[in-house]
XYZ file of N, CA, C and O in Angstrom:
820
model
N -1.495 -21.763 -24.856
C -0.036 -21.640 -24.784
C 0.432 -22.202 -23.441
O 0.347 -21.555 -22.397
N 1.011 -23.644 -23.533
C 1.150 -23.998 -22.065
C 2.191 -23.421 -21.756
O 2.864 -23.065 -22.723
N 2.681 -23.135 -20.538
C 3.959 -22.747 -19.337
C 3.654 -21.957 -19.905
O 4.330 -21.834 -20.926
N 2.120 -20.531 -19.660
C 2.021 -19.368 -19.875
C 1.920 -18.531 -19.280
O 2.316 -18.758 -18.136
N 1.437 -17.211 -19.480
C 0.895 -16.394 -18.107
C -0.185 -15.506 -19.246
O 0.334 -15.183 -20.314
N -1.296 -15.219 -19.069
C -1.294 -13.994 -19.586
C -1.648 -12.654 -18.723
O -2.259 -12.956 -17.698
N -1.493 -11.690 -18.824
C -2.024 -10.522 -18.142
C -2.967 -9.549 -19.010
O -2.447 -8.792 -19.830
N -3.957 -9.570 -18.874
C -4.773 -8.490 -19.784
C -4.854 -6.913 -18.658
O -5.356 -6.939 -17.534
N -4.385 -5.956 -19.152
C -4.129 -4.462 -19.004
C -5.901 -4.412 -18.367
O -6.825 -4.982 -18.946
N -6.041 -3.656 -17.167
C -7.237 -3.125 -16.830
C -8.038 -4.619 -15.996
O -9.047 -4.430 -15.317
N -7.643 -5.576 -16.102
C -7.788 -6.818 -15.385
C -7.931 -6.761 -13.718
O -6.853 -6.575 -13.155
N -9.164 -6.900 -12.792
C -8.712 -6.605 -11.458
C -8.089 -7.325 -10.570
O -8.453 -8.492 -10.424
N -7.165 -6.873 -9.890
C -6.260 -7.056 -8.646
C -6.914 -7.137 -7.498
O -7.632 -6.255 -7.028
N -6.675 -8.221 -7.011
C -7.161 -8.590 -5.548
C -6.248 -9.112 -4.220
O -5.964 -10.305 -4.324
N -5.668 -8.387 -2.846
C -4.902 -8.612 -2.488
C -5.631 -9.727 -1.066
O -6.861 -9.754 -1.034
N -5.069 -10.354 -0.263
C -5.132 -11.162 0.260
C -6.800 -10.889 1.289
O -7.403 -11.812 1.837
N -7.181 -9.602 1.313
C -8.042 -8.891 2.096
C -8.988 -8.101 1.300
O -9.697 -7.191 1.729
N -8.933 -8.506 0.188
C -10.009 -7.734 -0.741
C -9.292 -6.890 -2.221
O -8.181 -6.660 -2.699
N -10.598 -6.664 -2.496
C -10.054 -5.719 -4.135
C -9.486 -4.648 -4.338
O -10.250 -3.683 -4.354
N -8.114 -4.375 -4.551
C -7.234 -3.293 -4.224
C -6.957 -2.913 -5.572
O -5.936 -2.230 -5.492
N -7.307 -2.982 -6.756
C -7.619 -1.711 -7.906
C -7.347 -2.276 -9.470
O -8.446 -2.789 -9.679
N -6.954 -2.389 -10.088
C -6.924 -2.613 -11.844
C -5.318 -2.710 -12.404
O -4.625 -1.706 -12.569
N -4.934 -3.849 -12.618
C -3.796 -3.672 -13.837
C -3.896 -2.541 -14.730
O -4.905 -2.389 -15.420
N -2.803 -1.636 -14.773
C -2.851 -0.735 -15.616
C -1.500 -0.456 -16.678
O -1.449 0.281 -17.662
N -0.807 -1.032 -16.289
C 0.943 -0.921 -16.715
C 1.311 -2.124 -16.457
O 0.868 -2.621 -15.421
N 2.295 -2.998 -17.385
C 3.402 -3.903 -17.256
C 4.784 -3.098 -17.751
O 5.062 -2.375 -18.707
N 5.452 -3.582 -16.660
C 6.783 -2.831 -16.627
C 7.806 -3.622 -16.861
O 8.292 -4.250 -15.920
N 8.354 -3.747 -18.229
C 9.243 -4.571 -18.506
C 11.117 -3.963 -18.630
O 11.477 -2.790 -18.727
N 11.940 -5.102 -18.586
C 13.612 -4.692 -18.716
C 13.700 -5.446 -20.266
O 13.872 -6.557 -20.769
N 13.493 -4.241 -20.582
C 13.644 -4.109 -22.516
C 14.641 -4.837 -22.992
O 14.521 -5.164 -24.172
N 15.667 -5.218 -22.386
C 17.447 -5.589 -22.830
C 16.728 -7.408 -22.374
O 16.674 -8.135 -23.367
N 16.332 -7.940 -21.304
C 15.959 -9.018 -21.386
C 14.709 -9.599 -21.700
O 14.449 -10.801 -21.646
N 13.825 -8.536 -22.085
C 12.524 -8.671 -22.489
C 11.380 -9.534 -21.307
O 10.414 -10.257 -21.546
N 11.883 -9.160 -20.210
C 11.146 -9.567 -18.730
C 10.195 -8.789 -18.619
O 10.261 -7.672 -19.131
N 8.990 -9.242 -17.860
C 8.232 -8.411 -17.078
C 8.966 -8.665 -15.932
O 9.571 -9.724 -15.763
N 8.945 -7.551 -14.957
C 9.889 -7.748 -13.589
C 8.655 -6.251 -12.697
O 8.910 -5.748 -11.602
N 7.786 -5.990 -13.319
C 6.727 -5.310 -11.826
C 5.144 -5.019 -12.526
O 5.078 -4.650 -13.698
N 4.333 -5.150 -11.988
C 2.873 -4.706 -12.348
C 2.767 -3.425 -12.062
O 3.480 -3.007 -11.150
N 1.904 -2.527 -12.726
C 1.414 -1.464 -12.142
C 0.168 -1.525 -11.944
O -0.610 -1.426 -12.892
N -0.334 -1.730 -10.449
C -2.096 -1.352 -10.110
C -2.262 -0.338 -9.302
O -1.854 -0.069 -8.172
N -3.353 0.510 -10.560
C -3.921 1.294 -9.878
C -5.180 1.737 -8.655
O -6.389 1.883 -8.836
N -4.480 1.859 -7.551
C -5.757 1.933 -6.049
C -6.893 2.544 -6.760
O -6.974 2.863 -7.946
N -8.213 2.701 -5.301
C -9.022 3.058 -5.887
C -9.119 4.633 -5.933
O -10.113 5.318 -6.174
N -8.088 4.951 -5.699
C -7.777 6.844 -5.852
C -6.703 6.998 -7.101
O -6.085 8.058 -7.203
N -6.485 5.914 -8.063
C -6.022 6.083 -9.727
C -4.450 6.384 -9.141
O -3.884 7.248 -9.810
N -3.815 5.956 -8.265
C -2.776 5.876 -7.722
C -2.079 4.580 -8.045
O -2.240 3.584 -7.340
N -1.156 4.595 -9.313
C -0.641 3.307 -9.399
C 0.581 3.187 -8.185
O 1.092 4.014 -7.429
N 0.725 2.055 -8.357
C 1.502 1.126 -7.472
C 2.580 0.382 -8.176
O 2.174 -0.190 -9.187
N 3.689 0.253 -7.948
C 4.554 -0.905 -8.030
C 4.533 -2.287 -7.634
O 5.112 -2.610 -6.597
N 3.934 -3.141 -8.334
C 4.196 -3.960 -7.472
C 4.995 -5.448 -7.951
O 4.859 -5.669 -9.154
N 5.665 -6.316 -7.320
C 6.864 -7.060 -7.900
C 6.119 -7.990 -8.471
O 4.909 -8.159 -8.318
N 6.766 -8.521 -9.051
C 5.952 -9.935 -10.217
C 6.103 -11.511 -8.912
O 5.538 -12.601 -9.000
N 6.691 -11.206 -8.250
C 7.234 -12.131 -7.523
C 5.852 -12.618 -6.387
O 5.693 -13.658 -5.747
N 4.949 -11.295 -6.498
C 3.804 -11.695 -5.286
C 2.582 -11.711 -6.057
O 1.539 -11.416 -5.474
N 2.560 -11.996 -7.221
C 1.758 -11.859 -8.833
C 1.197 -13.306 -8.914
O 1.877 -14.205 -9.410
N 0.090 -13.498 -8.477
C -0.730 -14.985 -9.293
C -1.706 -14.473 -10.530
O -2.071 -13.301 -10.618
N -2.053 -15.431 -11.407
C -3.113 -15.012 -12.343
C -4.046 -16.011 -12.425
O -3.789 -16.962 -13.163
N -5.242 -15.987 -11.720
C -6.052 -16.936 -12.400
C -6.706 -17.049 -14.059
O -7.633 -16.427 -14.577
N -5.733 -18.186 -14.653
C -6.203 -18.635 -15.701
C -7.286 -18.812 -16.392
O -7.117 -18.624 -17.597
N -8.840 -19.243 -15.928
C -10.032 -18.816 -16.035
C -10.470 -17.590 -16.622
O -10.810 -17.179 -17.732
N -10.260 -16.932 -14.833
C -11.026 -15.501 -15.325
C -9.797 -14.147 -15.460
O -10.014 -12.955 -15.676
N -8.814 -14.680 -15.298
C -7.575 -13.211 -16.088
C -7.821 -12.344 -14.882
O -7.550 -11.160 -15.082
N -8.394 -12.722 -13.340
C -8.101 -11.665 -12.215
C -6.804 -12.491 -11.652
O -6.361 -13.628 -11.488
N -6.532 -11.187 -11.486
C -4.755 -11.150 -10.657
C -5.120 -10.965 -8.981
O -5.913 -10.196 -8.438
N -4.128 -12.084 -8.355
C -4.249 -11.968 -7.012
C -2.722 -11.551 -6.448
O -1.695 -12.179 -6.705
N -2.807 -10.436 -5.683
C -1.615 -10.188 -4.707
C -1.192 -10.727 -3.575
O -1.872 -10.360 -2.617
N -0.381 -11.414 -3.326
C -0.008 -12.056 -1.850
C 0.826 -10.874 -1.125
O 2.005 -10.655 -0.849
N -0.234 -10.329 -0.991
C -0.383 -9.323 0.374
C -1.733 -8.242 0.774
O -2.695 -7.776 0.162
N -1.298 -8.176 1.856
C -2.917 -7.198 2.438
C -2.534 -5.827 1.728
O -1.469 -5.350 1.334
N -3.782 -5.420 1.732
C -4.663 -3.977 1.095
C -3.303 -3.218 1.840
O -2.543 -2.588 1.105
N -3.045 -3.288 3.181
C -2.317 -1.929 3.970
C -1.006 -2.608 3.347
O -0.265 -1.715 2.938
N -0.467 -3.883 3.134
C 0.746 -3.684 2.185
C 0.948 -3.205 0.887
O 2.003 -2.848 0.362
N -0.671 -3.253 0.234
C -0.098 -2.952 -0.924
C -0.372 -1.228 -0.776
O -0.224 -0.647 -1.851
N -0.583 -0.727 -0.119
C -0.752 0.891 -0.369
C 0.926 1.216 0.386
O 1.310 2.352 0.664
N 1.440 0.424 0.530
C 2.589 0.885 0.763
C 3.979 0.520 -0.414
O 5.150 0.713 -0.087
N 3.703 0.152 -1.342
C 4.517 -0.345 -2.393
C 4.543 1.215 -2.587
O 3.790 2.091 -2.163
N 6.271 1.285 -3.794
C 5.933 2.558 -4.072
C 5.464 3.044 -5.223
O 5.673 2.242 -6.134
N 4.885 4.077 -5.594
C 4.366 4.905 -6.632
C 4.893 4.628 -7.732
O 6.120 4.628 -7.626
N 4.330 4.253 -9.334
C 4.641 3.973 -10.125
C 5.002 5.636 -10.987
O 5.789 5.739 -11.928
N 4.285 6.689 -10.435
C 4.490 7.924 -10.893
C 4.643 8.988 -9.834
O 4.261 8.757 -8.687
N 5.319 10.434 -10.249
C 5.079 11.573 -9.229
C 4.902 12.763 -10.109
O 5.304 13.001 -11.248
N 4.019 13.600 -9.061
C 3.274 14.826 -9.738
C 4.252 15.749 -9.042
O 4.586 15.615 -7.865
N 4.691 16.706 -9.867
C 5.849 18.001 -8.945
C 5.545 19.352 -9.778
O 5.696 19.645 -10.964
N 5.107 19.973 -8.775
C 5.218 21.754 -9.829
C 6.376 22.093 -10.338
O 7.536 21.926 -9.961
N 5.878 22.612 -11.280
C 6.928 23.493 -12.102
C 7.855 24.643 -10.911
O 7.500 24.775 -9.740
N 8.622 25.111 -11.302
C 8.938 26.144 -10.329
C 9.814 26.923 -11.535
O 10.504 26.583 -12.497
N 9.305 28.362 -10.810
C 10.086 29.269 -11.975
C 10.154 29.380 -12.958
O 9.134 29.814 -13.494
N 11.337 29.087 -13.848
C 11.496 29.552 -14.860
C 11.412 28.239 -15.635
O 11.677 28.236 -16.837
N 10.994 26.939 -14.891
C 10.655 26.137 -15.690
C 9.613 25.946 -16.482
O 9.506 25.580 -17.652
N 8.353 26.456 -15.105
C 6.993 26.723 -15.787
C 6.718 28.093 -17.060
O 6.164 28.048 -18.158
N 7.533 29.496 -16.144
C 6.797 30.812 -17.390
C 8.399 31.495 -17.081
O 8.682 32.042 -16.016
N 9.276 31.351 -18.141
C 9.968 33.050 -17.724
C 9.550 34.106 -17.558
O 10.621 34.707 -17.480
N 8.516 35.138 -17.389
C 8.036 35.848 -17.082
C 7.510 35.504 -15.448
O 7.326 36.471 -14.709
N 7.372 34.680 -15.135
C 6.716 34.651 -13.672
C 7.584 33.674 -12.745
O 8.412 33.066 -13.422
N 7.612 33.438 -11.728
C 7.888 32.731 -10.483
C 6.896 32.266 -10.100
O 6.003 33.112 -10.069
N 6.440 30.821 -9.620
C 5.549 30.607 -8.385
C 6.057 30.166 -7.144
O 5.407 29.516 -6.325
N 7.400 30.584 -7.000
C 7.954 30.613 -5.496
C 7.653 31.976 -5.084
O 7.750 32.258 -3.889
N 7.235 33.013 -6.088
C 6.567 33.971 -5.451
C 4.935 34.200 -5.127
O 4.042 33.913 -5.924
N 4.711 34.829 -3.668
C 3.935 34.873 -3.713
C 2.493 35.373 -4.608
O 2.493 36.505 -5.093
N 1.572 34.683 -4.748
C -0.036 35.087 -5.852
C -0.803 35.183 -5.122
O -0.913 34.430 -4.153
N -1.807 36.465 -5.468
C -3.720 37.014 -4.965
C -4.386 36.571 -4.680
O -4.537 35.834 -5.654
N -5.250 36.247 -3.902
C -5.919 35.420 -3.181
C -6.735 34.858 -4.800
O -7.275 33.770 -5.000
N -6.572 36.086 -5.828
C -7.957 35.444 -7.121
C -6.758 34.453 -7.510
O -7.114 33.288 -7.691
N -5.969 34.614 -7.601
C -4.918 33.419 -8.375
C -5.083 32.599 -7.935
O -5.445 31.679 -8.669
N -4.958 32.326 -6.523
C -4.582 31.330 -6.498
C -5.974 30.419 -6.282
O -5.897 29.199 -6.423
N -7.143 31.002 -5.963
C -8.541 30.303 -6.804
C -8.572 29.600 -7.968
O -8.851 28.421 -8.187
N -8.195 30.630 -8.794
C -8.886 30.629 -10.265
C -7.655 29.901 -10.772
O -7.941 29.210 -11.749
N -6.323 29.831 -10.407
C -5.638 28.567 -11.359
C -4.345 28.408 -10.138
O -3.867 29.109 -9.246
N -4.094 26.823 -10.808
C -3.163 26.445 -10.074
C -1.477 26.329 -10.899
O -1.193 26.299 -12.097
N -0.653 26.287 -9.740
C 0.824 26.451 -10.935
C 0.933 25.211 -11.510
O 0.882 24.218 -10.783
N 1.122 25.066 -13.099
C 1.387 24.176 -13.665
C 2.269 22.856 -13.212
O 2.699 23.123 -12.089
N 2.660 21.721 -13.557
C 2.736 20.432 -12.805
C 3.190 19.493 -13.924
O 2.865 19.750 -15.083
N 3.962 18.366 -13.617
C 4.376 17.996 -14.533
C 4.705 16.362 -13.489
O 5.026 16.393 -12.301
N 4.483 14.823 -14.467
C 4.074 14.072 -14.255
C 5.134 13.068 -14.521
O 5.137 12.684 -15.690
N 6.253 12.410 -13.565
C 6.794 11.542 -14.510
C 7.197 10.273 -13.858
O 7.607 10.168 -12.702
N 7.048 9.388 -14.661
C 7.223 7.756 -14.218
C 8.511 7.791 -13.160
O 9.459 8.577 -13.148
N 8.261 6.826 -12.397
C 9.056 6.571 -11.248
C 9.391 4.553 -11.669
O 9.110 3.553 -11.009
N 9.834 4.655 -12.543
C 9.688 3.369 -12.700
C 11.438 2.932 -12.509
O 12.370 3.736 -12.531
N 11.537 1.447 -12.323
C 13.130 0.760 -12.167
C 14.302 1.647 -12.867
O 13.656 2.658 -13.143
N 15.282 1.829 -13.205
C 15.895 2.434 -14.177
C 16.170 1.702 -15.094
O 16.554 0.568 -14.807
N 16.081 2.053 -16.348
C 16.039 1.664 -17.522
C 15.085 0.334 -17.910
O 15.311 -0.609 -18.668
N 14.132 0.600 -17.221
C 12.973 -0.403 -17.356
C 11.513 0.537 -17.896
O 11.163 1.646 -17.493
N 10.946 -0.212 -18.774
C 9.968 0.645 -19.615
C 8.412 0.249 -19.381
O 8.300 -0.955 -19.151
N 7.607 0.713 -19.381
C 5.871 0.479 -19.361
C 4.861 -0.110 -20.094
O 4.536 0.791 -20.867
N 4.355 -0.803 -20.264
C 3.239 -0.710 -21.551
C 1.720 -0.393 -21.121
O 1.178 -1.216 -20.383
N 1.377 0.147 -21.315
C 0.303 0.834 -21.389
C -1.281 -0.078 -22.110
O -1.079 -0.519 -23.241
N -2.126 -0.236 -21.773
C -3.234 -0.851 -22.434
C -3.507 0.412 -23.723
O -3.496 1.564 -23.289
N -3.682 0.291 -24.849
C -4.184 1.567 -26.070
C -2.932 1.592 -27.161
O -2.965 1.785 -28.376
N -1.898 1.344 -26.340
C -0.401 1.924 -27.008
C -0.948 1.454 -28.050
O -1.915 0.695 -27.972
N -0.018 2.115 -30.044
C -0.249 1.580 -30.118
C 0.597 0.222 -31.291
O 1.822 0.151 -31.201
N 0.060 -0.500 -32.041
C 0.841 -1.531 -32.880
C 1.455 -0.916 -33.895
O 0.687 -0.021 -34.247
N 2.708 -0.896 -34.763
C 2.989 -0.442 -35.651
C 3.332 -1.553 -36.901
O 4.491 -1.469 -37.308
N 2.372 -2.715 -37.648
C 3.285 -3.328 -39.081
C 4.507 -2.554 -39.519
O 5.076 -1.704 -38.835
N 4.858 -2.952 -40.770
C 5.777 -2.663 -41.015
C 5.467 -1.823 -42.195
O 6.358 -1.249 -42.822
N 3.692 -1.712 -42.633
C 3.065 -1.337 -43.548
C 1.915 -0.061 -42.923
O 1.423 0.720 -43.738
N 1.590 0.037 -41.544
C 0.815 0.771 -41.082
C 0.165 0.178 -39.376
O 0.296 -0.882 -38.764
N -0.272 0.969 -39.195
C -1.065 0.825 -37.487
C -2.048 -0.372 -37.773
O -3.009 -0.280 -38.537
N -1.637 -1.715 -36.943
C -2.338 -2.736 -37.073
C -3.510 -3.316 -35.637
O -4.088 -4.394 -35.493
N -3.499 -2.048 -34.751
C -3.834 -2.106 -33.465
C -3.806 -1.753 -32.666
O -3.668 -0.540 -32.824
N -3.861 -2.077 -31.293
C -3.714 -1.205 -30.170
C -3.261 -2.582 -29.103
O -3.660 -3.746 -29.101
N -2.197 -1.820 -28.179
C -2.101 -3.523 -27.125
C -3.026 -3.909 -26.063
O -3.595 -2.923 -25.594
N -3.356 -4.990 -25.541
C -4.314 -5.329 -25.159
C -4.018 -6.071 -23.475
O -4.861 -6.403 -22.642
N -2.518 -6.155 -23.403
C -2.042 -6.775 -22.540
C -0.723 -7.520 -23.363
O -0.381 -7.359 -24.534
N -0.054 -8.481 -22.202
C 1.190 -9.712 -22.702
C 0.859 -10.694 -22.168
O -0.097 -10.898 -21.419
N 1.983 -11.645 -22.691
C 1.855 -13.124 -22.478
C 3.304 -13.322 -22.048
O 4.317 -13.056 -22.695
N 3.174 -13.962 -20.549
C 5.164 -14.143 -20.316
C 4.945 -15.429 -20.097
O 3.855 -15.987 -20.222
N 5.974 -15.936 -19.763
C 6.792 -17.374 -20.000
C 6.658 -17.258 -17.983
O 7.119 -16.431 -17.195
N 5.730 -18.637 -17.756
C 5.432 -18.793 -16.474
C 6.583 -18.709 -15.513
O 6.474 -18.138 -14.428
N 7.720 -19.301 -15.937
C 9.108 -19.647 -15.396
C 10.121 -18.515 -15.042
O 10.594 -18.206 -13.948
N 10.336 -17.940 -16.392
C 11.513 -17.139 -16.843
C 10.825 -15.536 -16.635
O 11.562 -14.569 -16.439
N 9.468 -15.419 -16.700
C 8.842 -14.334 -17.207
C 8.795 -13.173 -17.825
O 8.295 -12.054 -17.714
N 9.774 -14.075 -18.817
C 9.905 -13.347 -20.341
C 9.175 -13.570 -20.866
O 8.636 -14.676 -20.865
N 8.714 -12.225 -21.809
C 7.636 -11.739 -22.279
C 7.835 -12.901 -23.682
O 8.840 -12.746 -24.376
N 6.817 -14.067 -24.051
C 6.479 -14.458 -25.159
C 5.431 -13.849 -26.060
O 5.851 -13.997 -27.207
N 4.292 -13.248 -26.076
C 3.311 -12.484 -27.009
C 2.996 -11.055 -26.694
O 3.153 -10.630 -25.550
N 2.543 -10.272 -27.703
C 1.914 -9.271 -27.380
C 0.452 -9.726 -27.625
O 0.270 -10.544 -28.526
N -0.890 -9.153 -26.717
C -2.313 -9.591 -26.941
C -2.269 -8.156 -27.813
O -1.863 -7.087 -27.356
N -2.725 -8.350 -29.033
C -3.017 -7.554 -30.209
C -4.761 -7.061 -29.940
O -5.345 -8.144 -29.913
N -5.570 -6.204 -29.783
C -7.057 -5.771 -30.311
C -6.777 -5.360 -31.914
O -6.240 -4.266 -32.084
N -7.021 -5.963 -32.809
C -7.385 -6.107 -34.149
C -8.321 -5.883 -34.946
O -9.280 -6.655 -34.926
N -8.309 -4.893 -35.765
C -10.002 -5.267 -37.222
C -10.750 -4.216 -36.574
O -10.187 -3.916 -35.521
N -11.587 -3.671 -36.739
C -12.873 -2.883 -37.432
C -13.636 -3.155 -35.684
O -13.277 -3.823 -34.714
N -14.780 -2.279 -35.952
C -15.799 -2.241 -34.657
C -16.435 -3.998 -34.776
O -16.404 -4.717 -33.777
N -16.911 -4.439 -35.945
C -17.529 -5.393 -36.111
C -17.193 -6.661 -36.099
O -17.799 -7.730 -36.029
N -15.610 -6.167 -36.218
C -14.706 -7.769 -36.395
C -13.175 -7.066 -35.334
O -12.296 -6.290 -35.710
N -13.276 -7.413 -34.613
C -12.302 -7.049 -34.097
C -11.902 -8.217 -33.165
O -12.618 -8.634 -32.255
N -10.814 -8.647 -33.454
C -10.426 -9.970 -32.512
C -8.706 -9.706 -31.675
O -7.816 -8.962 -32.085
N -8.684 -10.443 -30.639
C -7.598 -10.570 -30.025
C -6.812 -11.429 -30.503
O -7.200 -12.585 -30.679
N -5.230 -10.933 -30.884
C -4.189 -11.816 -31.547
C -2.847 -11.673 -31.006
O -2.356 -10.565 -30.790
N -2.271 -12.719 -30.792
C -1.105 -13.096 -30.027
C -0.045 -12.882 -30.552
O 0.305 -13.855 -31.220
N 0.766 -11.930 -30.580
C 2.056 -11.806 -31.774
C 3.087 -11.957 -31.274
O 3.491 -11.018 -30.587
N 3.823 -13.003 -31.379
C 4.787 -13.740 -30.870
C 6.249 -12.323 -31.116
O 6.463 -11.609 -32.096
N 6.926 -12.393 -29.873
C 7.665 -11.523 -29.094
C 9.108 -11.350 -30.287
O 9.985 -10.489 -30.218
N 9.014 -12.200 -31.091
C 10.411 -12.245 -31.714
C 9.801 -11.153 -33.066
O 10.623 -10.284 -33.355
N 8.723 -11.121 -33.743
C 7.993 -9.705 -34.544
C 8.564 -8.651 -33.664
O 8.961 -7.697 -34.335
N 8.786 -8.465 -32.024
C 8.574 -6.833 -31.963
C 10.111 -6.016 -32.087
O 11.030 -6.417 -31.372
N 10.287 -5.083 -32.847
C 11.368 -4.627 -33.325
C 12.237 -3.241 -32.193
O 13.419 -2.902 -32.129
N 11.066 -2.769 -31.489
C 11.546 -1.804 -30.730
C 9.853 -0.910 -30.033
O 8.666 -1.080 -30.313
N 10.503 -0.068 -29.155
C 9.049 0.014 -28.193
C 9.479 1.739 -28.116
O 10.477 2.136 -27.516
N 8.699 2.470 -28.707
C 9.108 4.130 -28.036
C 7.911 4.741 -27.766
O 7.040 4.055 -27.232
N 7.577 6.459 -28.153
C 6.839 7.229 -27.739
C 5.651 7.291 -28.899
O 4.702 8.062 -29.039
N 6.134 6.088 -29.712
C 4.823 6.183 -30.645
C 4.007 4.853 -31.139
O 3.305 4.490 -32.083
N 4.672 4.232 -29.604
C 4.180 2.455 -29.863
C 5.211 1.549 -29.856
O 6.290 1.622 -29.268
N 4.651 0.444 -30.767
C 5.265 -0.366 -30.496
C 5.460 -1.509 -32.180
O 4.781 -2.324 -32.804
N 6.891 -0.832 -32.275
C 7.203 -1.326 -33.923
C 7.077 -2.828 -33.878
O 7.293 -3.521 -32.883
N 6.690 -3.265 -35.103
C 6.854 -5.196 -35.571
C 7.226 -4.826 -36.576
O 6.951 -3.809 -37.212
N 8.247 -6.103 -36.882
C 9.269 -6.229 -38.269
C 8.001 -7.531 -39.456
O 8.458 -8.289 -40.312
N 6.635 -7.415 -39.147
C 5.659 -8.068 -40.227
C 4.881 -7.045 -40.468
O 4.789 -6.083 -39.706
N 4.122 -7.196 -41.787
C 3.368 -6.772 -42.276
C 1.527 -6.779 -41.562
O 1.247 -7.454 -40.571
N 0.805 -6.175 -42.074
C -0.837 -6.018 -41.597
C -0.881 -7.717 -42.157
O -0.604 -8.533 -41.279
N -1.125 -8.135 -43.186
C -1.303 -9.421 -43.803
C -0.767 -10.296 -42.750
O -1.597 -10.676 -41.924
N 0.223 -10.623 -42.633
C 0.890 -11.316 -41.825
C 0.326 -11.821 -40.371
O 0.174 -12.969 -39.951
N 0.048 -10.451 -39.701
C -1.016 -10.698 -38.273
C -2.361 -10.990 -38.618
O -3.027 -11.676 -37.843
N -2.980 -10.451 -39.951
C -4.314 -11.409 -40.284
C -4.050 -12.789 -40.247
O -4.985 -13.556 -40.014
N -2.633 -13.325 -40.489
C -2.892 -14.287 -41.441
C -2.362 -15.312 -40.010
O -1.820 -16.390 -40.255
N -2.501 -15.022 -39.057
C -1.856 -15.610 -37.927
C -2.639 -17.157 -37.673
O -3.792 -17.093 -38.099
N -2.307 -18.513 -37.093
C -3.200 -19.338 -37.173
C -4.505 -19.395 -36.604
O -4.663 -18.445 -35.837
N -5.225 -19.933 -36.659
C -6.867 -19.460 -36.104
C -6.785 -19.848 -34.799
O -7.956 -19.843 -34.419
N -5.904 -20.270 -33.644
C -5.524 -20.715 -32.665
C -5.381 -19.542 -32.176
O -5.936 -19.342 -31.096
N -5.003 -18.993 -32.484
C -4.320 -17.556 -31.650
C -5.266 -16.035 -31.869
O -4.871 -14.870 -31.864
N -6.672 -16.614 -32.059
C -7.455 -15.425 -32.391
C -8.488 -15.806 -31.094
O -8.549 -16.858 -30.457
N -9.239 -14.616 -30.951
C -10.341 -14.762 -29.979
C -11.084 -13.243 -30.593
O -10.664 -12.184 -31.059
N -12.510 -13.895 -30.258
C -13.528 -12.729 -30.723
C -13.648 -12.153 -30.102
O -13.517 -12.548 -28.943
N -13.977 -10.823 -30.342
C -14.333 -9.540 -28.517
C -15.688 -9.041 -29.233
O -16.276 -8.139 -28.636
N -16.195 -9.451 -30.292
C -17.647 -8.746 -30.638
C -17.885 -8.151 -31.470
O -19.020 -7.690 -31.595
C-alpha cells in the first residue's frame, strides 16, 4: 500500500537513546478518522502519550522510533490514572477516609478504579479488540494502516481464521461502521473479508 504507514499494536518503540517500551494503543479522533497519538507502554506497563508528530516506522521491521530521549519520553503524559474509590463510591456501608487496623490495611487495599486520560473525545484501539461482520465475530485487531500524509486511518490489520490458518487482513476503513465497548462494527459480511484479494493477506502460521 504505497503513501502508507502501518503500526502493528505491541511493536517496539525506540527513542533516540535506546528501547523505551511497546506500542500498545492507537488513539484516534473518530469524527476525522486520524490517528493523532501512540500509546507506549515504559518498562513499568506505564503507558505514555505520545504525539504522532515524533512517530517514524521502519517499514522492514514494523519497530517504531521516537525522536526523543528515554528522559523525554518518561515525561509525556500518562495515557491512564489509577484513583481510589472514596466513600460511598467504593461501599455505602464503609468510608476509607476513615481510618482501618493495622490487619486491614495488610490484608486488603481500598478498591481503585482506572480511567483513560486520553485527548477529549478521542478514542483507543487496543491490540485483541474485537471485529464485528455484519454476520458474526470475524477477528480480533491487530494494529492500523494510516495514510503517510494526512494520517488518516486507511485499514484495519484484521488476525483472521482458526489456530492453523489464521492470516492478517487489511480491511479498508470505509467497511468500519462504528467503534464501542464491544469492538469494532463492519457494514460486510465474514465471506466478504475471506474473500478479500490475495494481496492483502499475510500468513502468521
Amino acid at each position: 500500500m504505497a503513501g502508507t504507514t502501518p503500526f502493528t499494536i505491541g511493536a517496539d518503540a525506540n527513542c533516540t537513546d535506546g528501547i523505551c517500551g511497546k506500542l500498545s494503543r492507537l488513539v484516534i479522533d473518530p469524527g476525522a478518522r486520524r490517528v493523532t497519538h501512540l500509546v507506549v507502554d515504559d518498562r513499568q506497563f506505564q503507558g505514555r502519550l505520545v504525539p504522532l508528530s515524533l512517530v517514524d516506522v521502519d517499514g522492514a521491521t514494523g519497530q517504531i522510533g521516537l525522536r526523543c530521549t528515554i528522559a523525554e519520553f518518561e515525561k509525556f503524559d500518562p495515557a491512564s490514572k489509577t484513583v481510589p474509590l472514596q466513600g460511598n463510591d467504593a461501599d455505602p456501608e464503609r468510608s476509607y477516609d476513615q481510618p482501618r487496623s493495622v490487619a486491614s490495611t495488610f490484608l486488603a487495599d481500598p478498591p481503585s478504579v482506572t480511567y483513560d486520560t486520553l485527548p477529549p473525545g478521542e478514542v483507543a484501539v487496543r491490540r485483541g479488540d474485537h471485529v464485528h461482520a455484519t454476520d458474526g465475530d470475524i477477528g480480533q485487531i491487530q494494529g492500523l494502516v494510516i495514510d503517510s500524509g494526512s494520517h488518516q486511518v486507511t485499514h484495519l490489520l484484521l488476525e483472521e481464521g482458526h489456530v492453523f490458518g489464521r492470516k492478517i487482513v487489511a480491511i479498508p476503513i470505509g467497511a468500519v461502521t462504528g467503534v464501542d465497548q464491544n469492538g469494532i462494527q463492519l457494514n460486510i459480511t465474514k465471506k466478504h473479508v475471506k474473500n478479500l484479494p490475495p494481496g492483502w493477506h499475510r500468513s502468521t502460521g
